[in-house]
Amino acid sequence: MKRVNMTSKILTIVTLLLGLLFSHAVLAVDIQDIIADCNDCHGKNGLSVENDIPIIAGQSYLILEDALIAYAAKERPCIDSKYRHGDINRTAITMCEVASKLTKNEIEAISEHYETLPFVAIKQDFDAALVTRGAAVHKRNCEKCHSEGGSLADDDAGILAGQWTAYLRTAIKEYLEGERAMSDKMADKMKLVKPEDFEALLSFYASNTAQGDSK
């Protein structure tokens, strides 16, 4: 009888282990499919080649996770976006739609995936005459959170240096118009930046591509 009970316990444990292995394998396949879908907008390995879509490779886990949670809750603008790679004839979709379909585990897995990839700063046009002024505005108002000229992921504040200017310009507009939530500290700092100084900031960030080889 004891031998039968022991055999039964062993079979139960083996069955549970096989079930766990199978579920992890299925999750891994699902995540790869989701990541492939992400790349169809954000570019191969999260390195966007479209100026209205941000580079997500190399951003911190916290920044990526917070963004997906915010979109799922419709706390950011839900703008239709066409697929830029793969089957570009697919129906346009919003980040809110994408994020709302993700489970907690999927959000975590996606954030972990892109955090491990290298951020590659993009080379783009900027107004060289505004760079020095933008650097001063950044140092005075932004450096404490976005250190080293906004080039570090470890700040958990988002990499600004080398990010697409058009995307950053839209994000700033959304913050100023209350369409994106921000901390009280950030809101106070944004109020100190003159409207004309935002373009100087953008030129400064576009000029700072030291944290990665540009495309």
mmCIF file of N, CA, C and O in Angstrom, residues 92-175:
data_model
loop_
_atom_site.group_PDB
_atom_site.id
_atom_site.type_symbol
_atom_site.label_atom_id
_atom_site.label_comp_id
_atom_site.label_asym_id
_atom_site.label_seq_id
_atom_site.Cartn_x
_atom_site.Cartn_y
_atom_site.Cartn_z
ATOM 1 N N ALA A 92 -5.343 49.933 -38.453
ATOM 2 C CA ALA A 92 -4.619 50.757 -37.481
ATOM 3 C C ALA A 92 -5.098 50.432 -36.072
ATOM 4 O O ALA A 92 -6.253 50.046 -35.858
ATOM 5 N N ILE A 93 -4.203 50.586 -35.113
ATOM 6 C CA ILE A 93 -4.516 50.221 -33.731
ATOM 7 C C ILE A 93 -3.956 51.274 -32.785
ATOM 8 O O ILE A 93 -3.074 52.053 -33.165
ATOM 9 N N THR A 94 -4.469 51.337 -31.574
ATOM 10 C CA THR A 94 -3.953 52.277 -30.581
ATOM 11 C C THR A 94 -3.171 51.520 -29.520
ATOM 12 O O THR A 94 -3.381 50.328 -29.303
ATOM 13 N N MET A 95 -2.280 52.231 -28.844
ATOM 14 C CA MET A 95 -1.538 51.620 -27.743
ATOM 15 C C MET A 95 -2.481 51.214 -26.615
ATOM 16 O O MET A 95 -2.214 50.255 -25.887
ATOM 17 N N CYS A 96 -3.583 51.926 -26.475
ATOM 18 C CA CYS A 96 -4.557 51.572 -25.433
ATOM 19 C C CYS A 96 -5.165 50.202 -25.714
ATOM 20 O O CYS A 96 -5.341 49.391 -24.795
ATOM 21 N N GLU A 97 -5.476 49.939 -26.988
ATOM 22 C CA GLU A 97 -6.015 48.631 -27.364
ATOM 23 C C GLU A 97 -4.990 47.535 -27.108
ATOM 24 O O GLU A 97 -5.310 46.473 -26.569
ATOM 25 N N VAL A 98 -3.762 47.793 -27.519
ATOM 26 C CA VAL A 98 -2.691 46.804 -27.356
ATOM 27 C C VAL A 98 -2.490 46.470 -25.881
ATOM 28 O O VAL A 98 -2.487 45.302 -25.480
ATOM 29 N N ALA A 99 -2.316 47.507 -25.065
ATOM 30 C CA ALA A 99 -1.993 47.304 -23.649
ATOM 31 C C ALA A 99 -3.144 46.682 -22.868
ATOM 32 O O ALA A 99 -2.923 45.894 -21.947
ATOM 33 N N SER A 100 -4.376 47.026 -23.231
ATOM 34 C CA SER A 100 -5.533 46.522 -22.481
ATOM 35 C C SER A 100 -5.714 45.013 -22.637
ATOM 36 O O SER A 100 -6.375 44.376 -21.810
ATOM 37 N N LYS A 101 -5.123 44.439 -23.676
ATOM 38 C CA LYS A 101 -5.250 42.998 -23.917
ATOM 39 C C LYS A 101 -4.154 42.190 -23.225
ATOM 40 O O LYS A 101 -4.189 40.961 -23.226
ATOM 41 N N LEU A 102 -3.179 42.881 -22.651
ATOM 42 C CA LEU A 102 -2.044 42.194 -22.035
ATOM 43 C C LEU A 102 -2.335 41.804 -20.590
ATOM 44 O O LEU A 102 -2.970 42.555 -19.849
ATOM 45 N N THR A 103 -1.837 40.649 -20.193
ATOM 46 C CA THR A 103 -1.930 40.235 -18.793
ATOM 47 C C THR A 103 -0.776 40.872 -18.020
ATOM 48 O O THR A 103 0.176 41.401 -18.615
ATOM 49 N N LYS A 104 -0.846 40.801 -16.714
ATOM 50 C CA LYS A 104 0.227 41.323 -15.865
ATOM 51 C C LYS A 104 1.554 40.643 -16.204
ATOM 52 O O LYS A 104 2.594 41.304 -16.313
ATOM 53 N N ASN A 105 1.518 39.320 -16.379
ATOM 54 C CA ASN A 105 2.741 38.576 -16.703
ATOM 55 C C ASN A 105 3.307 38.988 -18.056
ATOM 56 O O ASN A 105 4.528 39.067 -18.234
ATOM 57 N N GLU A 106 2.431 39.255 -19.007
ATOM 58 C CA GLU A 106 2.885 39.666 -20.336
ATOM 59 C C GLU A 106 3.513 41.057 -20.298
ATOM 60 O O GLU A 106 4.536 41.304 -20.947
ATOM 61 N N ILE A 107 2.912 41.962 -19.533
ATOM 62 C CA ILE A 107 3.485 43.306 -19.379
ATOM 63 C C ILE A 107 4.877 43.214 -18.766
ATOM 64 O O ILE A 107 5.820 43.885 -19.208
ATOM 65 N N GLU A 108 5.019 42.371 -17.761
ATOM 66 C CA GLU A 108 6.316 42.200 -17.108
ATOM 67 C C GLU A 108 7.343 41.604 -18.073
ATOM 68 O O GLU A 108 8.489 42.057 -18.131
ATOM 69 N N ALA A 109 6.927 40.601 -18.842
ATOM 70 C CA ALA A 109 7.845 39.941 -19.776
ATOM 71 C C ALA A 109 8.284 40.891 -20.892
ATOM 72 O O ALA A 109 9.457 40.907 -21.284
ATOM 73 N N ILE A 110 7.357 41.682 -21.402
ATOM 74 C CA ILE A 110 7.682 42.647 -22.457
ATOM 75 C C ILE A 110 8.654 43.704 -21.929
ATOM 76 O O ILE A 110 9.637 44.058 -22.592
ATOM 77 N N SER A 111 8.388 44.193 -20.729
ATOM 78 C CA SER A 111 9.254 45.209 -20.119
ATOM 79 C C SER A 111 10.656 44.665 -19.890
ATOM 80 O O SER A 111 11.657 45.352 -20.148
ATOM 81 N N GLU A 112 10.740 43.430 -19.417
ATOM 82 C CA GLU A 112 12.044 42.796 -19.196
ATOM 83 C C GLU A 112 12.793 42.623 -20.516
ATOM 84 O O GLU A 112 14.007 42.835 -20.595
ATOM 85 N N HIS A 113 12.064 42.239 -21.553
ATOM 86 C CA HIS A 113 12.694 42.002 -22.860
ATOM 87 C C HIS A 113 13.341 43.265 -23.413
ATOM 88 O O HIS A 113 14.532 43.268 -23.757
ATOM 89 N N TYR A 114 12.579 44.344 -23.493
ATOM 90 C CA TYR A 114 13.113 45.558 -24.113
ATOM 91 C C TYR A 114 14.150 46.254 -23.235
ATOM 92 O O TYR A 114 15.045 46.930 -23.753
ATOM 93 N N GLU A 115 14.051 46.078 -21.924
ATOM 94 C CA GLU A 115 15.054 46.670 -21.033
ATOM 95 C C GLU A 115 16.443 46.108 -21.321
ATOM 96 O O GLU A 115 17.451 46.817 -21.195
ATOM 97 N N THR A 116 16.511 44.836 -21.722
ATOM 98 C CA THR A 116 17.812 44.186 -21.937
ATOM 99 C C THR A 116 18.451 44.562 -23.270
ATOM 100 O O THR A 116 19.635 44.298 -23.483
ATOM 101 N N LEU A 117 17.688 45.170 -24.164
ATOM 102 C CA LEU A 117 18.217 45.518 -25.487
ATOM 103 C C LEU A 117 18.908 46.882 -25.444
ATOM 104 O O LEU A 117 18.521 47.756 -24.669
ATOM 105 N N PRO A 118 19.924 47.090 -26.273
ATOM 106 C CA PRO A 118 20.639 48.375 -26.252
ATOM 107 C C PRO A 118 19.836 49.507 -26.891
ATOM 108 O O PRO A 118 19.219 49.321 -27.939
ATOM 109 N N PHE A 119 19.837 50.645 -26.220
ATOM 110 C CA PHE A 119 19.262 51.856 -26.806
ATOM 111 C C PHE A 119 20.256 52.385 -27.826
ATOM 112 O O PHE A 119 21.448 52.500 -27.539
ATOM 113 N N VAL A 120 19.780 52.702 -29.007
ATOM 114 C CA VAL A 120 20.643 53.278 -30.042
ATOM 115 C C VAL A 120 20.101 54.657 -30.394
ATOM 116 O O VAL A 120 18.988 54.783 -30.909
ATOM 117 N N ALA A 121 20.881 55.675 -30.069
ATOM 118 C CA ALA A 121 20.454 57.051 -30.329
ATOM 119 C C ALA A 121 20.297 57.280 -31.825
ATOM 120 O O ALA A 121 21.076 56.776 -32.628
ATOM 121 N N ILE A 122 19.290 58.049 -32.176
ATOM 122 C CA ILE A 122 19.005 58.310 -33.581
ATOM 123 C C ILE A 122 19.652 59.626 -34.011
ATOM 124 O O ILE A 122 19.655 60.602 -33.269
ATOM 125 N N LYS A 123 20.229 59.636 -35.194
ATOM 126 C CA LYS A 123 20.758 60.881 -35.752
ATOM 127 C C LYS A 123 19.630 61.593 -36.475
ATOM 128 O O LYS A 123 18.948 60.997 -37.306
ATOM 129 N N GLN A 124 19.445 62.849 -36.160
ATOM 130 C CA GLN A 124 18.364 63.620 -36.767
ATOM 131 C C GLN A 124 18.753 65.090 -36.798
ATOM 132 O O GLN A 124 19.696 65.511 -36.127
ATOM 133 N N ASP A 125 18.029 65.863 -37.565
ATOM 134 C CA ASP A 125 18.321 67.289 -37.665
ATOM 135 C C ASP A 125 17.971 68.005 -36.366
ATOM 136 O O ASP A 125 17.033 67.616 -35.662
ATOM 137 N N PHE A 126 18.726 69.043 -36.056
ATOM 138 C CA PHE A 126 18.425 69.895 -34.905
ATOM 139 C C PHE A 126 19.021 71.271 -35.164
ATOM 140 O O PHE A 126 19.867 71.435 -36.050
ATOM 141 N N ASP A 127 18.566 72.241 -34.398
ATOM 142 C CA ASP A 127 19.044 73.616 -34.547
ATOM 143 C C ASP A 127 20.274 73.800 -33.666
ATOM 144 O O ASP A 127 20.161 73.924 -32.443
ATOM 145 N N ALA A 128 21.446 73.807 -34.289
ATOM 146 C CA ALA A 128 22.700 73.906 -33.538
ATOM 147 C C ALA A 128 22.774 75.190 -32.714
ATOM 148 O O ALA A 128 23.416 75.226 -31.655
ATOM 149 N N ALA A 129 22.100 76.232 -33.186
ATOM 150 C CA ALA A 129 22.132 77.515 -32.477
ATOM 151 C C ALA A 129 21.386 77.458 -31.147
ATOM 152 O O ALA A 129 21.571 78.321 -30.284
ATOM 153 N N LEU A 130 20.537 76.438 -30.973
ATOM 154 C CA LEU A 130 19.736 76.330 -29.748
ATOM 155 C C LEU A 130 20.311 75.345 -28.729
ATOM 156 O O LEU A 130 19.824 75.270 -27.600
ATOM 157 N N VAL A 131 21.334 74.594 -29.123
ATOM 158 C CA VAL A 131 21.839 73.509 -28.273
ATOM 159 C C VAL A 131 22.373 74.015 -26.934
ATOM 160 O O VAL A 131 22.047 73.462 -25.871
ATOM 161 N N THR A 132 23.191 75.055 -26.950
ATOM 162 C CA THR A 132 23.767 75.575 -25.706
ATOM 163 C C THR A 132 22.674 76.068 -24.767
ATOM 164 O O THR A 132 22.709 75.808 -23.555
ATOM 165 N N ARG A 133 21.716 76.764 -25.327
ATOM 166 C CA ARG A 133 20.592 77.242 -24.522
ATOM 167 C C ARG A 133 19.788 76.064 -23.966
ATOM 168 O O ARG A 133 19.398 76.057 -22.796
ATOM 169 N N GLY A 134 19.570 75.059 -24.794
ATOM 170 C CA GLY A 134 18.839 73.878 -24.345
ATOM 171 C C GLY A 134 19.565 73.139 -23.243
ATOM 172 O O GLY A 134 18.943 72.640 -22.295
ATOM 173 N N ALA A 135 20.900 73.085 -23.344
ATOM 174 C CA ALA A 135 21.700 72.420 -22.311
ATOM 175 C C ALA A 135 21.547 73.137 -20.971
ATOM 176 O O ALA A 135 21.462 72.500 -19.911
ATOM 177 N N ALA A 136 21.491 74.465 -21.020
ATOM 178 C CA ALA A 136 21.337 75.250 -19.793
ATOM 179 C C ALA A 136 19.954 75.035 -19.179
ATOM 180 O O ALA A 136 19.812 74.905 -17.955
ATOM 181 N N VAL A 137 18.929 74.985 -20.033
ATOM 182 C CA VAL A 137 17.561 74.747 -19.545
ATOM 183 C C VAL A 137 17.474 73.359 -18.912
ATOM 184 O O VAL A 137 16.876 73.184 -17.847
ATOM 185 N N HIS A 138 18.096 72.383 -19.562
ATOM 186 C CA HIS A 138 18.087 71.023 -19.020
ATOM 187 C C HIS A 138 18.786 70.975 -17.664
ATOM 188 O O HIS A 138 18.258 70.391 -16.710
ATOM 189 N N LYS A 139 19.957 71.576 -17.583
ATOM 190 C CA LYS A 139 20.728 71.549 -16.335
ATOM 191 C C LYS A 139 19.955 72.199 -15.196
ATOM 192 O O LYS A 139 19.964 71.710 -14.061
ATOM 193 N N ARG A 140 19.236 73.264 -15.515
ATOM 194 C CA ARG A 140 18.509 74.022 -14.494
ATOM 195 C C ARG A 140 17.230 73.312 -14.042
ATOM 196 O O ARG A 140 16.878 73.352 -12.861
ATOM 197 N N ASN A 141 16.563 72.638 -14.959
ATOM 198 C CA ASN A 141 15.234 72.108 -14.642
ATOM 199 C C ASN A 141 15.077 70.587 -14.711
ATOM 200 O O ASN A 141 14.154 70.045 -14.093
ATOM 201 N N CYS A 142 15.944 69.915 -15.457
ATOM 202 C CA CYS A 142 15.693 68.498 -15.755
ATOM 203 C C CYS A 142 16.777 67.528 -15.283
ATOM 204 O O CYS A 142 16.506 66.333 -15.109
ATOM 205 N N GLU A 143 17.989 68.033 -15.104
ATOM 206 C CA GLU A 143 19.136 67.163 -14.854
ATOM 207 C C GLU A 143 19.008 66.312 -13.594
ATOM 208 O O GLU A 143 19.514 65.187 -13.538
ATOM 209 N N LYS A 144 18.332 66.825 -12.594
ATOM 210 C CA LYS A 144 18.239 66.095 -11.328
ATOM 211 C C LYS A 144 17.561 64.738 -11.508
ATOM 212 O O LYS A 144 17.920 63.755 -10.847
ATOM 213 N N CYS A 145 16.586 64.661 -12.401
ATOM 214 C CA CYS A 145 15.895 63.387 -12.664
ATOM 215 C C CYS A 145 16.415 62.714 -13.934
ATOM 216 O O CYS A 145 16.554 61.491 -13.981
ATOM 217 N N HIS A 146 16.681 63.520 -14.961
ATOM 218 C CA HIS A 146 17.189 63.006 -16.241
ATOM 219 C C HIS A 146 18.687 63.300 -16.311
ATOM 220 O O HIS A 146 19.125 64.184 -17.046
ATOM 221 N N SER A 147 19.472 62.553 -15.540
ATOM 222 C CA SER A 147 20.890 62.875 -15.400
ATOM 223 C C SER A 147 21.706 62.564 -16.650
ATOM 224 O O SER A 147 21.259 61.855 -17.556
ATOM 225 N N GLU A 148 22.915 63.142 -16.658
ATOM 226 C CA GLU A 148 23.844 63.021 -17.790
ATOM 227 C C GLU A 148 23.173 63.396 -19.107
ATOM 228 O O GLU A 148 23.249 62.686 -20.112
ATOM 229 N N GLY A 149 22.499 64.535 -19.053
ATOM 230 C CA GLY A 149 21.875 65.055 -20.269
ATOM 231 C C GLY A 149 20.702 64.246 -20.764
ATOM 232 O O GLY A 149 20.356 64.286 -21.943
ATOM 233 N N GLY A 150 20.075 63.501 -19.852
ATOM 234 C CA GLY A 150 18.914 62.695 -20.241
ATOM 235 C C GLY A 150 19.278 61.426 -20.976
ATOM 236 O O GLY A 150 18.479 60.898 -21.755
ATOM 237 N N SER A 151 20.484 60.912 -20.703
ATOM 238 C CA SER A 151 20.970 59.755 -21.465
ATOM 239 C C SER A 151 20.947 58.434 -20.700
ATOM 240 O O SER A 151 21.302 57.400 -21.264
ATOM 241 N N LEU A 152 20.534 58.450 -19.426
ATOM 242 C CA LEU A 152 20.597 57.236 -18.614
ATOM 243 C C LEU A 152 19.238 56.569 -18.434
ATOM 244 O O LEU A 152 18.258 57.222 -18.086
ATOM 245 N N ALA A 153 19.213 55.259 -18.623
ATOM 246 C CA ALA A 153 17.991 54.498 -18.357
ATOM 247 C C ALA A 153 17.822 54.266 -16.864
ATOM 248 O O ALA A 153 16.700 54.144 -16.367
ATOM 249 N N ASP A 154 18.941 54.213 -16.138
ATOM 250 C CA ASP A 154 18.908 53.888 -14.711
ATOM 251 C C ASP A 154 18.152 54.912 -13.875
ATOM 252 O O ASP A 154 17.792 54.639 -12.730
ATOM 253 N N ASP A 155 17.916 56.083 -14.427
ATOM 254 C CA ASP A 155 17.154 57.102 -13.699
ATOM 255 C C ASP A 155 15.682 56.719 -13.564
ATOM 256 O O ASP A 155 14.958 57.316 -12.773
ATOM 257 N N ASP A 156 15.235 55.761 -14.378
ATOM 258 C CA ASP A 156 13.811 55.398 -14.425
ATOM 259 C C ASP A 156 12.951 56.613 -14.755
ATOM 260 O O ASP A 156 11.837 56.771 -14.245
ATOM 261 N N ALA A 157 13.507 57.478 -15.606
ATOM 262 C CA ALA A 157 12.776 58.681 -16.010
ATOM 263 C C ALA A 157 12.643 58.764 -17.528
ATOM 264 O O ALA A 157 12.085 59.724 -18.043
ATOM 265 N N GLY A 158 13.163 57.765 -18.219
ATOM 266 C CA GLY A 158 13.077 57.754 -19.678
ATOM 267 C C GLY A 158 14.301 58.380 -20.322
ATOM 268 O O GLY A 158 14.752 59.447 -19.903
ATOM 269 N N ILE A 159 14.863 57.711 -21.325
ATOM 270 C CA ILE A 159 15.998 58.263 -22.066
ATOM 271 C C ILE A 159 15.473 59.322 -23.033
ATOM 272 O O ILE A 159 14.611 59.047 -23.867
ATOM 273 N N LEU A 160 16.001 60.527 -22.902
ATOM 274 C CA LEU A 160 15.590 61.639 -23.765
ATOM 275 C C LEU A 160 16.620 61.917 -24.855
ATOM 276 O O LEU A 160 16.260 62.243 -25.988
ATOM 277 N N ALA A 161 17.891 61.804 -24.497
ATOM 278 C CA ALA A 161 18.964 62.085 -25.452
ATOM 279 C C ALA A 161 18.968 61.034 -26.553
ATOM 280 O O ALA A 161 19.045 59.841 -26.286
ATOM 281 N N GLY A 162 18.861 61.486 -27.795
ATOM 282 C CA GLY A 162 18.869 60.557 -28.917
ATOM 283 C C GLY A 162 17.519 59.948 -29.232
ATOM 284 O O GLY A 162 17.400 59.146 -30.154
ATOM 285 N N GLN A 163 16.492 60.333 -28.474
ATOM 286 C CA GLN A 163 15.128 59.886 -28.776
ATOM 287 C C GLN A 163 14.588 60.752 -29.918
ATOM 288 O O GLN A 163 15.063 61.873 -30.143
ATOM 289 N N TRP A 164 13.606 60.238 -30.635
ATOM 290 C CA TRP A 164 13.033 60.993 -31.747
ATOM 291 C C TRP A 164 12.447 62.326 -31.266
ATOM 292 O O TRP A 164 11.636 62.370 -30.347
ATOM 293 N N THR A 165 12.854 63.420 -31.918
ATOM 294 C CA THR A 165 12.383 64.755 -31.551
ATOM 295 C C THR A 165 10.877 64.905 -31.733
ATOM 296 O O THR A 165 10.192 65.474 -30.879
ATOM 297 N N ALA A 166 10.351 64.408 -32.842
ATOM 298 C CA ALA A 166 8.915 64.546 -33.104
ATOM 299 C C ALA A 166 8.098 63.861 -32.013
ATOM 300 O O ALA A 166 7.073 64.390 -31.565
ATOM 301 N N TYR A 167 8.556 62.694 -31.574
ATOM 302 C CA TYR A 167 7.853 61.992 -30.499
ATOM 303 C C TYR A 167 7.925 62.793 -29.199
ATOM 304 O O TYR A 167 6.915 62.960 -28.503
ATOM 305 N N LEU A 168 9.117 63.298 -28.861
ATOM 306 C CA LEU A 168 9.266 64.075 -27.627
ATOM 307 C C LEU A 168 8.422 65.346 -27.668
ATOM 308 O O LEU A 168 7.830 65.740 -26.659
ATOM 309 N N ARG A 169 8.354 65.976 -28.834
ATOM 310 C CA ARG A 169 7.551 67.197 -28.967
ATOM 311 C C ARG A 169 6.074 66.896 -28.679
ATOM 312 O O ARG A 169 5.396 67.660 -27.978
ATOM 313 N N THR A 170 5.591 65.777 -29.199
ATOM 314 C CA THR A 170 4.201 65.376 -28.949
ATOM 315 C C THR A 170 3.983 65.061 -27.473
ATOM 316 O O THR A 170 2.970 65.452 -26.887
ATOM 317 N N ALA A 171 4.939 64.361 -26.862
ATOM 318 C CA ALA A 171 4.820 64.005 -25.446
ATOM 319 C C ALA A 171 4.769 65.257 -24.569
ATOM 320 O O ALA A 171 3.962 65.344 -23.634
ATOM 321 N N ILE A 172 5.628 66.234 -24.874
ATOM 322 C CA ILE A 172 5.634 67.487 -24.108
ATOM 323 C C ILE A 172 4.281 68.184 -24.230
ATOM 324 O O ILE A 172 3.726 68.679 -23.239
ATOM 325 N N LYS A 173 3.750 68.225 -25.439
ATOM 326 C CA LYS A 173 2.441 68.848 -25.666
ATOM 327 C C LYS A 173 1.363 68.147 -24.837
ATOM 328 O O LYS A 173 0.506 68.802 -24.223
ATOM 329 N N GLU A 174 1.411 66.823 -24.805
ATOM 330 C CA GLU A 174 0.416 66.061 -24.042
ATOM 331 C C GLU A 174 0.548 66.324 -22.544
ATOM 332 O O GLU A 174 -0.458 66.425 -21.831
ATOM 333 N N TYR A 175 1.774 66.453 -22.062
ATOM 334 C CA TYR A 175 1.976 66.786 -20.646
ATOM 335 C C TYR A 175 1.407 68.170 -20.335
ATOM 336 O O TYR A 175 0.684 68.358 -19.349
#
